[in-house]
Coordinates of C-alpha atoms in Angstrom, one line a residue:
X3 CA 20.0 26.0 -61.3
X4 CA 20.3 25.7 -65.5
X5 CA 18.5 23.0 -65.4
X6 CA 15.9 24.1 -63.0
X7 CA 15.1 27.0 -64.9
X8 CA 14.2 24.7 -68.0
X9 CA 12.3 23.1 -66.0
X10 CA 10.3 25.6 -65.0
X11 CA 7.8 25.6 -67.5
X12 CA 4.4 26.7 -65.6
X13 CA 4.4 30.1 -65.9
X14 CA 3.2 31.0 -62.6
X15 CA 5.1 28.3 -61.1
X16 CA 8.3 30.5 -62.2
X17 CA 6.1 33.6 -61.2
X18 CA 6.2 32.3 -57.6
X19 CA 9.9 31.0 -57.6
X20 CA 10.8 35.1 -59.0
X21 CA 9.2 36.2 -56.3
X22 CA 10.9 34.1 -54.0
X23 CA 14.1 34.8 -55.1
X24 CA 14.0 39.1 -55.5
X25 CA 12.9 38.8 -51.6
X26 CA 15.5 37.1 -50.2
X27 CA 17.9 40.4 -50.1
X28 CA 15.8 41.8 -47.5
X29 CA 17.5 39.4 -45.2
X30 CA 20.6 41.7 -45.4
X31 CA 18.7 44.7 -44.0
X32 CA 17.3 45.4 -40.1
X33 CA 15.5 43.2 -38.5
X34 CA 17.5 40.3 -39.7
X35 CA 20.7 42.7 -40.3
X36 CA 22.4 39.5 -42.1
X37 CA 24.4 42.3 -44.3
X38 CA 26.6 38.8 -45.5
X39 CA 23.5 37.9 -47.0
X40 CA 23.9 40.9 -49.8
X41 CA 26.7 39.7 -51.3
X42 CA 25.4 36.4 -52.4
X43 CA 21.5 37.2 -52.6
X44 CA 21.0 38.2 -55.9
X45 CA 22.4 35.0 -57.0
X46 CA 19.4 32.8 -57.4
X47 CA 17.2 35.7 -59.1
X48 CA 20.5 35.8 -61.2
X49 CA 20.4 32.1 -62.2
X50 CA 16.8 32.0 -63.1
X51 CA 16.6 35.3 -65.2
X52 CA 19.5 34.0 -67.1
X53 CA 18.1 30.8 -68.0
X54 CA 14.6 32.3 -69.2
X55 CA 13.4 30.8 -72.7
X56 CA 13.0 34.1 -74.1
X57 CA 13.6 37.8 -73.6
X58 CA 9.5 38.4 -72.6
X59 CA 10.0 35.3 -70.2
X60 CA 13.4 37.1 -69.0
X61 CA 11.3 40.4 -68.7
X62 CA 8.4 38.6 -66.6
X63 CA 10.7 37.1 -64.2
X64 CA 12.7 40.6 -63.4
X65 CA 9.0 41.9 -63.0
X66 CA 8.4 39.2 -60.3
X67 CA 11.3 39.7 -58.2
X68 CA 11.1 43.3 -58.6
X69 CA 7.5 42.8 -57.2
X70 CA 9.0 40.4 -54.4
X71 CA 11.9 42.5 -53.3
X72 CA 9.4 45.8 -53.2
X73 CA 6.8 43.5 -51.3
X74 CA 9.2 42.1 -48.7
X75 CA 11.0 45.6 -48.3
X76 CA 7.5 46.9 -47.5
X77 CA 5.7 44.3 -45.9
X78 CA 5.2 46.5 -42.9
X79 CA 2.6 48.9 -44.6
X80 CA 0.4 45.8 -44.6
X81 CA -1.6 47.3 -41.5
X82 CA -2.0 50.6 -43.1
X83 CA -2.4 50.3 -47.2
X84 CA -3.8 47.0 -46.9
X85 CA -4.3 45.8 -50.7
X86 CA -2.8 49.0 -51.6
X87 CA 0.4 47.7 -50.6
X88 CA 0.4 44.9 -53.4
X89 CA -0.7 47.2 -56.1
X90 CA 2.4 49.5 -55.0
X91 CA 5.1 46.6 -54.9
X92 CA 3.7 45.3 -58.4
X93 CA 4.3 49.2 -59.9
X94 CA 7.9 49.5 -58.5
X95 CA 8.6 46.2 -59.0
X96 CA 8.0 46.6 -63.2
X97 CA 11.1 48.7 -63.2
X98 CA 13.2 45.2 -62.8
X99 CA 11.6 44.2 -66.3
X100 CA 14.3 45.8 -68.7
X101 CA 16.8 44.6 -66.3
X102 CA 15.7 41.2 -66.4
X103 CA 16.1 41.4 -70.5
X104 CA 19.3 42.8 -69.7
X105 CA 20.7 40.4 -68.2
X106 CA 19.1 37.2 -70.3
X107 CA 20.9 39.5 -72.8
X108 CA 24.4 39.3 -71.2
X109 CA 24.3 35.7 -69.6
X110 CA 21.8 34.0 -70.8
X111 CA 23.0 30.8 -72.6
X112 CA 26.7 30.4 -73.5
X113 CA 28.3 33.7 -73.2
X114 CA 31.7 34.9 -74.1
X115 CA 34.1 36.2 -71.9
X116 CA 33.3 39.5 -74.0
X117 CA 29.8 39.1 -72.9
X118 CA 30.6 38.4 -68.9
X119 CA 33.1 41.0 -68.7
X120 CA 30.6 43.3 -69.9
X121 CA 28.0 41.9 -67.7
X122 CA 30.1 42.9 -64.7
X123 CA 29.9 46.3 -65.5
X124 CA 26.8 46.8 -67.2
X125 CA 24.1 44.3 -65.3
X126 CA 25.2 46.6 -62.0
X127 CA 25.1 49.7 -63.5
X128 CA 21.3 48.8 -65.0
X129 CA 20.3 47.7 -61.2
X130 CA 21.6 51.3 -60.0
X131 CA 19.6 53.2 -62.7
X132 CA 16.7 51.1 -60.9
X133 CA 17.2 52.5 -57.9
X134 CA 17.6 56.3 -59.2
X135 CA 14.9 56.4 -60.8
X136 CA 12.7 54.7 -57.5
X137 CA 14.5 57.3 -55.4
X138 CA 11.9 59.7 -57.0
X139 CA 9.9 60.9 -54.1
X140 CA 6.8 60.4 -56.1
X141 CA 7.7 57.1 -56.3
X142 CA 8.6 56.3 -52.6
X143 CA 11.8 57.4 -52.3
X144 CA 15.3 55.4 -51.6
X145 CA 13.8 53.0 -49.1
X146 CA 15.2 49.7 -49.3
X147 CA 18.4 50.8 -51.4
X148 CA 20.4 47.5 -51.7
X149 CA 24.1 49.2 -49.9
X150 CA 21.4 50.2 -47.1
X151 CA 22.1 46.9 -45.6
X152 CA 25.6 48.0 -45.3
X153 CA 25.1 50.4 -42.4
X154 CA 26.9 48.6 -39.6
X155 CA 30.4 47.6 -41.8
X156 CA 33.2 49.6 -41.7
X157 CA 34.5 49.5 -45.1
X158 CA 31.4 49.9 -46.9
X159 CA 30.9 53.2 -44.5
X160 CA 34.3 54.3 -46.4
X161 CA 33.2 53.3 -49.7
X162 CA 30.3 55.5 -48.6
X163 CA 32.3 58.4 -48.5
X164 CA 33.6 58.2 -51.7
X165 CA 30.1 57.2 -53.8
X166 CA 27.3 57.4 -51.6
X167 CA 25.2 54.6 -51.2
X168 CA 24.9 54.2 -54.7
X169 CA 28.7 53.0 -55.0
X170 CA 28.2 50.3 -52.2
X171 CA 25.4 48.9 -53.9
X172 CA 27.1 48.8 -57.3
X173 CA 29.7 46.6 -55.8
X174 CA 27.0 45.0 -54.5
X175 CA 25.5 43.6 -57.5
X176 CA 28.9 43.3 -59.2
X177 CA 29.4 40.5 -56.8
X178 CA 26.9 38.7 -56.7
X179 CA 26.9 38.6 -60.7
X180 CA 30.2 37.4 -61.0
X181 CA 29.4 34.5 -58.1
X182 CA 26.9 33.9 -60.8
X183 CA 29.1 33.4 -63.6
X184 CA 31.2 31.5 -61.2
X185 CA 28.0 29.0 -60.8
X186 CA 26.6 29.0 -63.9
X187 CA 29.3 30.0 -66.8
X188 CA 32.5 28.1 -65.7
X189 CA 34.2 28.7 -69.0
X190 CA 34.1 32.6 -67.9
X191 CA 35.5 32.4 -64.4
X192 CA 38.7 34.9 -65.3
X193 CA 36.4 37.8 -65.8
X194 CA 33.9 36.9 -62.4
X195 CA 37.5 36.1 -60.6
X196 CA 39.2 39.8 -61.8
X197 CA 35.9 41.3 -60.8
X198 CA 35.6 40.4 -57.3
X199 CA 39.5 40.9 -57.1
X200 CA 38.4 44.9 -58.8
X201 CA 35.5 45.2 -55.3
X202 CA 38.2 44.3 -53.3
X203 CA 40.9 46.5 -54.9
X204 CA 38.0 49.6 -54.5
X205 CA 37.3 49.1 -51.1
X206 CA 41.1 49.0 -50.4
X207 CA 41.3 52.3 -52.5
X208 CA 38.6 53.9 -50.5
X209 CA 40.4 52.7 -47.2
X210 CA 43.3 54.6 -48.1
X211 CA 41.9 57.7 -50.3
X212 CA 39.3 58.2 -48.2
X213 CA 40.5 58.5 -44.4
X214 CA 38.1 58.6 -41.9
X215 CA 37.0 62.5 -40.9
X216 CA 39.6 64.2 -38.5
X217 CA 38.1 65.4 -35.1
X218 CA 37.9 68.9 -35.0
X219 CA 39.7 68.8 -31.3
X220 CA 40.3 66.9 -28.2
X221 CA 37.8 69.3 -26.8
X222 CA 35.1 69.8 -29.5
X223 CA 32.1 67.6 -27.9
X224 CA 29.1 68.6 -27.7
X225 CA 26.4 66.9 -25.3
X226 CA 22.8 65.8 -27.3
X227 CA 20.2 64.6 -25.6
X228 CA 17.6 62.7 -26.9
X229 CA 13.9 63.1 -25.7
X230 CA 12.2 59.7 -26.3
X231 CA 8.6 60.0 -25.2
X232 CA 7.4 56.2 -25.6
X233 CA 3.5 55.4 -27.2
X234 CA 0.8 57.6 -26.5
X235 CA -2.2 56.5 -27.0
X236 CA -5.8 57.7 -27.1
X237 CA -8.5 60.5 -26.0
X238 CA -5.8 63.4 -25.6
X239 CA -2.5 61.7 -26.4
X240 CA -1.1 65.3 -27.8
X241 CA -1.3 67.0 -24.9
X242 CA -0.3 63.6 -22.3
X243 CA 2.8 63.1 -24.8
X244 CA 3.6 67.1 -24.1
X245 CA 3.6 66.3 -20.5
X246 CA 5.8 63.1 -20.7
X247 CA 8.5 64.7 -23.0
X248 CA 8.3 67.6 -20.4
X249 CA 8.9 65.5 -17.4
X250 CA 11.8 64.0 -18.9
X251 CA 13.3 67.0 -20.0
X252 CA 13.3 68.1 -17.1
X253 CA 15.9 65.4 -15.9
X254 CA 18.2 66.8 -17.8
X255 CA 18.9 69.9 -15.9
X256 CA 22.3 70.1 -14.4
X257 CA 23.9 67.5 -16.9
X258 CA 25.4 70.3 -19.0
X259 CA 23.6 69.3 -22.7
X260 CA 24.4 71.9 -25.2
X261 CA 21.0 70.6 -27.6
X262 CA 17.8 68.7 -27.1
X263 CA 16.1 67.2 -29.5
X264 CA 12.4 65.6 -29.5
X265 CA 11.0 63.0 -31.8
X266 CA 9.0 64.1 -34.8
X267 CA 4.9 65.0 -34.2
X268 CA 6.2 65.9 -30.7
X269 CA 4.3 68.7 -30.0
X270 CA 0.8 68.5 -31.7
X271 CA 0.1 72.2 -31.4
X272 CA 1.1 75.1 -33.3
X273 CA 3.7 77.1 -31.3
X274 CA 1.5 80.5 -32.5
X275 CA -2.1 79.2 -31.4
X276 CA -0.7 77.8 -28.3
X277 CA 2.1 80.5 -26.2
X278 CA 1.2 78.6 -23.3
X279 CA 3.4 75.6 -25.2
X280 CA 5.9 77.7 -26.1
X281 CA 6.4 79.1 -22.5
X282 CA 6.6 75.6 -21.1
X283 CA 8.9 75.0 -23.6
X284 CA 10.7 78.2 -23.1
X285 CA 11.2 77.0 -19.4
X286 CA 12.7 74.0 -20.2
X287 CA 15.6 75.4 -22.3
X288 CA 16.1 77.7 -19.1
X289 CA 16.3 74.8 -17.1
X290 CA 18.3 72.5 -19.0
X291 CA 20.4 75.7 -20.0
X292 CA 20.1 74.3 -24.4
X293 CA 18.0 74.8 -27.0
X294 CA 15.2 72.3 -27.4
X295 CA 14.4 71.6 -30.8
X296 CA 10.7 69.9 -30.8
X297 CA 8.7 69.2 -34.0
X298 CA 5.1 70.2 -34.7
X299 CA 2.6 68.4 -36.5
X300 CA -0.3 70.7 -36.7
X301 CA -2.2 73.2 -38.9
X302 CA -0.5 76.8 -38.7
X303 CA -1.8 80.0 -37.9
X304 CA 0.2 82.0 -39.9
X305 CA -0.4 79.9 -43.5
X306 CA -2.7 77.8 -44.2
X307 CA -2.5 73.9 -44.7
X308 CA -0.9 71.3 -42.1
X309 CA 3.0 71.2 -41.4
X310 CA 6.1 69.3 -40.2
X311 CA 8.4 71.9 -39.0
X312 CA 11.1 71.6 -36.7
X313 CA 11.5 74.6 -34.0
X314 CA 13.6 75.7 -32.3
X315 CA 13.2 77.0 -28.8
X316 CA 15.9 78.3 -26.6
X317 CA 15.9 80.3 -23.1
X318 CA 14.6 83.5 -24.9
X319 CA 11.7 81.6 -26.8
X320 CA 11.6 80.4 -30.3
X321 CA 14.6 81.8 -31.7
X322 CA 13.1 81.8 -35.3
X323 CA 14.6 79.2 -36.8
X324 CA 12.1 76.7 -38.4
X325 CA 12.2 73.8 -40.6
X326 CA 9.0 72.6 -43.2
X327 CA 9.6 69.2 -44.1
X328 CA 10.0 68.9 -48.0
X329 CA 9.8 65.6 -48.9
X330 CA 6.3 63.9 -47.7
X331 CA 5.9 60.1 -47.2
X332 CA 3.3 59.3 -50.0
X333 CA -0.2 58.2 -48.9
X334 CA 1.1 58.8 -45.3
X335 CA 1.2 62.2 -45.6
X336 CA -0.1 63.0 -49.0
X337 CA -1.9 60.8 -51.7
X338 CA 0.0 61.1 -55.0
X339 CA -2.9 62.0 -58.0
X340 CA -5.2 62.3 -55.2
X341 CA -8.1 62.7 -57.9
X342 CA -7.0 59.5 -59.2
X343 CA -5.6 57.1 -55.9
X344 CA -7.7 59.2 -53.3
X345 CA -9.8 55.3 -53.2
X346 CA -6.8 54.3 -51.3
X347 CA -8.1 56.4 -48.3
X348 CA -11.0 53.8 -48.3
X349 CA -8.6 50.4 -47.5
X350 CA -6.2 51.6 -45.7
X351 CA -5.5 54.2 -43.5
X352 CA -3.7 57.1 -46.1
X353 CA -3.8 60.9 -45.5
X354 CA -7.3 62.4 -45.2
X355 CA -5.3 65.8 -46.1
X356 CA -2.4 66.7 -47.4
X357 CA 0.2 68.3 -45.5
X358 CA 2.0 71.1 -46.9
X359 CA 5.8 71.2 -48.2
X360 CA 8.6 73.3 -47.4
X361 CA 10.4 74.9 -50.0
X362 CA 14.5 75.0 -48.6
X363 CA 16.8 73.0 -46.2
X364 CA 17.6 75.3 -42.7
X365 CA 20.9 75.0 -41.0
X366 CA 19.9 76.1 -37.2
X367 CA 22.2 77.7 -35.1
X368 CA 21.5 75.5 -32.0
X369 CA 24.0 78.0 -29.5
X370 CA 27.6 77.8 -28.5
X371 CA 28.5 78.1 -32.1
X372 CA 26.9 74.8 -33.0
X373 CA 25.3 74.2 -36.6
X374 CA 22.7 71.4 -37.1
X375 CA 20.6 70.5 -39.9
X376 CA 17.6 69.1 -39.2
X377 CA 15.7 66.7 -41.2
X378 CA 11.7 65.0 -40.8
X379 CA 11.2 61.1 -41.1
X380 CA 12.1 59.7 -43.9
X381 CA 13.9 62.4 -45.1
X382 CA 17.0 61.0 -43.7
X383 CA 16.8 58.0 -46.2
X384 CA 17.5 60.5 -49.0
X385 CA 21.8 61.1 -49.8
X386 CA 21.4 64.3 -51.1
X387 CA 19.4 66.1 -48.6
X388 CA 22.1 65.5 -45.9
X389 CA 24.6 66.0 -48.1
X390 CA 23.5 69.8 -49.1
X391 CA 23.4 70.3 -45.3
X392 CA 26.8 69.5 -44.9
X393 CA 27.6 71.4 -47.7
X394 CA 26.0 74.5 -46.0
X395 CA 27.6 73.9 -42.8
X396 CA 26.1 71.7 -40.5
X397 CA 28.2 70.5 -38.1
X398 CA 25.5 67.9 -36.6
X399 CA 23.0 65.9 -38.8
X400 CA 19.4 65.7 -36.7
X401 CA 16.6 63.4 -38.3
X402 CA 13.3 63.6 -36.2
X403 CA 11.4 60.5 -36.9
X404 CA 8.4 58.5 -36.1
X405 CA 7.5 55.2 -36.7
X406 CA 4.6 54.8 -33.9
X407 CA 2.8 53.3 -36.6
X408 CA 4.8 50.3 -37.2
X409 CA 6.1 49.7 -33.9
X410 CA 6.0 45.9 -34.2
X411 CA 7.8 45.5 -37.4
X412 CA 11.0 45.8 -38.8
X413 CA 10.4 49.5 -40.1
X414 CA 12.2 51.6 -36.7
X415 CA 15.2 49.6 -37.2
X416 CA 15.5 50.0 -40.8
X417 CA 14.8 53.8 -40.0
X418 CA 17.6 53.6 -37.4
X419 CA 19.9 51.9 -39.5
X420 CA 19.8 55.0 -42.3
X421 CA 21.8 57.7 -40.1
X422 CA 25.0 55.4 -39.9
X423 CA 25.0 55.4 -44.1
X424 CA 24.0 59.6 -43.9
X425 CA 26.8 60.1 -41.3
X426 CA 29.4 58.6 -43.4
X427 CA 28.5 59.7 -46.7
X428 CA 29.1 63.1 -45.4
X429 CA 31.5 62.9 -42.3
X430 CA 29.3 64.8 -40.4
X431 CA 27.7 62.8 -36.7
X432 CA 24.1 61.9 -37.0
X433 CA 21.5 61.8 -34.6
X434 CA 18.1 59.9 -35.2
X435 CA 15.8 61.1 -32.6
X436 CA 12.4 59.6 -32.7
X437 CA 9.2 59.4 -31.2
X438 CA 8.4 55.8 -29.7
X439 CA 11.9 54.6 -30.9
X440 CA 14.1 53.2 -32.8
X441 CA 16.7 56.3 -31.7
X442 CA 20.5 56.2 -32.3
X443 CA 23.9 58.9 -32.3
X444 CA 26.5 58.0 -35.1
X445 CA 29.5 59.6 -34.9
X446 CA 31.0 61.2 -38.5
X447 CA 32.3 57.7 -39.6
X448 CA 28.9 56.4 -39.4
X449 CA 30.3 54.2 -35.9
X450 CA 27.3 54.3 -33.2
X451 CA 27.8 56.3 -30.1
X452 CA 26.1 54.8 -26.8
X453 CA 23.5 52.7 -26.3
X454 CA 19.9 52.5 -28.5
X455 CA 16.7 53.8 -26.9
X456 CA 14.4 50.9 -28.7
X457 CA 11.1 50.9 -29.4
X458 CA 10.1 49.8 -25.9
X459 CA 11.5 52.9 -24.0
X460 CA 10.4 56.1 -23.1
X461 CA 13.4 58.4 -21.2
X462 CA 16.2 60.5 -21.9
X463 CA 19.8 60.3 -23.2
X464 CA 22.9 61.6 -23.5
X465 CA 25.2 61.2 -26.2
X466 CA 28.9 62.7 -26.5
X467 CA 29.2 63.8 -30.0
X468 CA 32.8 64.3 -31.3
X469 CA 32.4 67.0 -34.2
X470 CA 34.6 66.4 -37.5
X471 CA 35.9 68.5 -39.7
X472 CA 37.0 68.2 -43.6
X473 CA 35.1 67.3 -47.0
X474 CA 33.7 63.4 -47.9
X475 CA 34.8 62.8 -51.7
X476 CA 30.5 62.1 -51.8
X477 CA 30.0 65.2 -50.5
X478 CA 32.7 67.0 -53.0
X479 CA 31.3 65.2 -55.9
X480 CA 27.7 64.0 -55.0
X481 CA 26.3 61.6 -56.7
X482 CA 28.3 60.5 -59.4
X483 CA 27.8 56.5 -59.3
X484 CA 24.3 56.0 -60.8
X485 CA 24.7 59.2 -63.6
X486 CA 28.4 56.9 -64.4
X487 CA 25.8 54.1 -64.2
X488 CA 23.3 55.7 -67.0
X489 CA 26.1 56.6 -69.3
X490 CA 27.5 52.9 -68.6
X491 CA 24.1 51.8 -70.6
X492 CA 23.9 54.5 -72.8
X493 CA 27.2 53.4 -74.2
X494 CA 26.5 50.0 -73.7
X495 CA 23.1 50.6 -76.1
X496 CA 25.1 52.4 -78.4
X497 CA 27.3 49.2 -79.2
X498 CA 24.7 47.3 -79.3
X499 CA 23.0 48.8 -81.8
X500 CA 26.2 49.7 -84.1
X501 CA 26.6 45.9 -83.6
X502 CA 23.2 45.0 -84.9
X503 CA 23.4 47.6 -88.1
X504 CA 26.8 45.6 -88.8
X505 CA 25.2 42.1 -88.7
X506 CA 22.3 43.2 -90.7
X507 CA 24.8 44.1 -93.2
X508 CA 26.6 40.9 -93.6
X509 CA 23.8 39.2 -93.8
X510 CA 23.0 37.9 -97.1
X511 CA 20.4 39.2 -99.1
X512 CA 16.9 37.4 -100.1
X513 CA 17.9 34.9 -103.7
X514 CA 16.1 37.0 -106.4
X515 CA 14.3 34.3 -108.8
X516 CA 15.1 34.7 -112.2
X517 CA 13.3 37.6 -114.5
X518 CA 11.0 35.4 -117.0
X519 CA 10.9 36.8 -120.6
X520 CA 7.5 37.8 -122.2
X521 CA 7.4 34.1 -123.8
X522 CA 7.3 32.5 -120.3
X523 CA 11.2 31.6 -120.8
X524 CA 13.5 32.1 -118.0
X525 CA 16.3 34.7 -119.0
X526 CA 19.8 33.6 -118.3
X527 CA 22.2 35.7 -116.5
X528 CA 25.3 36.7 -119.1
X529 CA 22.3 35.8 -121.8

């Protein structure tokens, strides 16, 4: 791989081969869900970074696997931001440049075992920073997180518990550096070796510290069903998808459910223009004897501006409690600098209006004693919002979601995939209802409960959900991995520059020609 990265002397030929390689991780995550893949697929960006001719040429190539790994993460919003999509996967994808210097910096031609042993630490810790500061909403959001593709492996959900997904994904990248160093820097193999013997010693550590979350009793079920309507498409699909979700509701009477819970954009009305709605709706909790909680995609009567809210609706009507969805999918459901991007409305199919935001997180009291906390779409893909939930007492974690749009492509799974990682991190069970599917139940350890409703399914569910009890270290401590990350660099910086003030010292100085005297003559030192 040395050799081939010499050789690669055509710029955009090692353009193209960046590319290549920052994509290949996606493998790990839903559809392919090869999470072996992770641990290894860094390796080849690794390789080539390292072997870069300079640090710009180091910085380009971080660039172009940043804008590969973004690209392939996303492909799906092909359909809807057309163009827009490569403009967005070359501006996330920049934020790989530094890291590409950094690690040229740390492995690039013979280093020390000083050098590796930092690298370990260090190259990780710059690749979580990366994906703190793309966790911005503004930017996206956590989407594509690299210990995302961890959801379905039992001790990553433990390591989970302790850091979030941040730790998992510092790991991560540890390993596939030091399977780099093993490749490339053979001289160095004690440090790569004592480093994958340290991810191994932490996820023991976390098997042990970090027990899975005790069941709050042999009794303490409670019975969620889940209302997947199926696509509905064209002239009066709002009120035909009411009547489907209603009809299947129905079927749950008699099955003693304590909660039902619809996909998001359920009910395309507001509650307040439409009291018909909210009688139907009103019936059904009779019926079923729970609380339905629908969510409502449409312009309110009582503020202005379109919302997300999730409602709840029990045998009494809507009992009050309402969610706003805070966090907005950008250009789905708002258009960032509108004055500025609003173009992107013309090639693609962004948000004519902006929807409004909520200002706070709702823990519901769903009956019985039961706590949930809902979230909307792609809320769920964000640590912290779950974990403040938990923190406030939610007993059940509810995501409502919809990924109608991108039925065909990897993006439901993915979706799915994100309430295994949110139930562990917190303890808590999770339930990902959704629209037109993919909907799945975790139980607190992030384990899946029953079967999937896919994307190809319209009914009802059941799910038994085993409540937990007790405190995650994440949830205790939040999210400590990428701020220990961002002092890792700011220490490692600091060395680096007290390093570069010392060499600069020793260095000799510039040979002063001799003074000449006012006859030409050279005067002689001692003279």
């Amino acid at each position: 791989m040395e050799s081939l990265g010499h050789r690669l002397t055509v710029p955009w030929r090692r353009c193209l081969v960046a590319v290549c390689a920052g994509a290949l991780p996606v493998l790990a995550f839903p559809a392919p869900s090869l999470w072996w893949w992770a641990w290894v697929a860094l390796v080849p960006w690794l390789l080539l970074v390292r072997s870069a001719p300079t640090g710009r040429r180091a910085m380009y190539d971080g660039w172009c696997g940043g804008f590969g790994f973004m690209l392939a993460m996303h492909h799906w919003l092909l359909p809807s931001l057309h163009v827009f999509t490569f403009v967005l996967a070359a501006l996330l994808g920049a934020l790989w440049a530094p890291w590409g210097r950094l690690v040229r910096r740390l492995l690039g031609g013979a280093p020390t075992a000083g050098r590796v042993a930092a690298a370990l630490v260090v190259v990780p810790s710059g690749w979580l920073v990366i994906e703190l500061v793309r966790s911005w909403q503004g930017l996206g959001g956590p989407w594509g997180v690299l210990g995302a593709s961890q959801w379905q492996v039992a001790p990553a959900l433990r390591v989970a518990s302790v850091g979030g997904i941040w730790l998992v994904g510092f790991l991560i990248v540890a390993v596939n550096t030091a399977v780099a160093v093993l490749v490339a820097v053979r001289p160095a193999r004690v440090p790569a070796v004592a480093a994958l013997a340290a991810t191994a010693a932490v996820g023991s550590a976390a098997w042990v510290w970090s027990p899975p979350p005790a069941a709050s009793g042999a009794g303490d079920r409670v019975r969620i069903a889940v209302v997947q309507a199926g696509v509905v498409t064209g002239t009066g699909s709002p009120a035909r998808r009411f009547d489907r979700e209603e009809a299947l509701t129905r079927r749950l009477a008699g099955q003693d459910v304590d909660l039902v819970v619809w996909g998001e954009s359920s009910v395309g009305f507001d509650l307040g223009d439409r009291p018909d709605l909210a009688r139907r709706l009103t019936a059904l909790a009779r019926e079923t004897g729970a609380d339905v909680l629908v969510n409502v995609d449409a312009r309110r009567s009582d503020r202005p501006g379109i919302f997300k809210s999730s409602v709840l609706v029990g045998p009494d009507g809507p009992t009050g409690d309402r969610y706003d969805k805070m966090r907005l999918v950008p250009f789905g459901e708002y258009v960032p600098a509108r004055s500025l991007l609003g173009w992107a409305t013309s090639v693609g199919k962004a948000a004519g209006e902006d929807r409004r935001r909520g200002t706070e997180q709702v823990v519901m009291d769903a009956g019985g004693g039961l706590r949930v906390g809902p979230m909307v779409c792609f809320e769920s893909a964000f640590p912290d919002m779950s974990r403040h939930l938990a923190e406030d007492g939610a007993e059940v974690l509810l995501a409502q979601s919809s990924t109608s749009t991108f039925q065909e492509s990897w993006a439901p799974a993915q979706h799915a995939s994100l309430g295994a990682l949110r139930a562990a991190e917190t303890g808590r069970p999770m339930v990902h209802a959704t629209l037109t599917g993919v909907s799945a139940v975790y139980d607190a350890s992030g384990a899946p409960i029953g079967p999937r409703l896919g994307t190809g399914t319209s009914g009802a569910r059941v799910y038994e959900v085993p409540l937990a009890h007790g405190t995650t270290p994440y949830v205790r401590f939040g999210d400590w991995p990428p701020y220990a990350a961002l002092g890792v660099l700011v220490l490692w910086g600091a060395v680096e520059g007290v390093r570069a003030v010392r060499l600069r010292r020793r260095a000799p100085g510039p040979r002063v020609p001799p003074a000449r005297t006012a006859h030409g003559s050279a005067a002689r030192p001692g003279r």
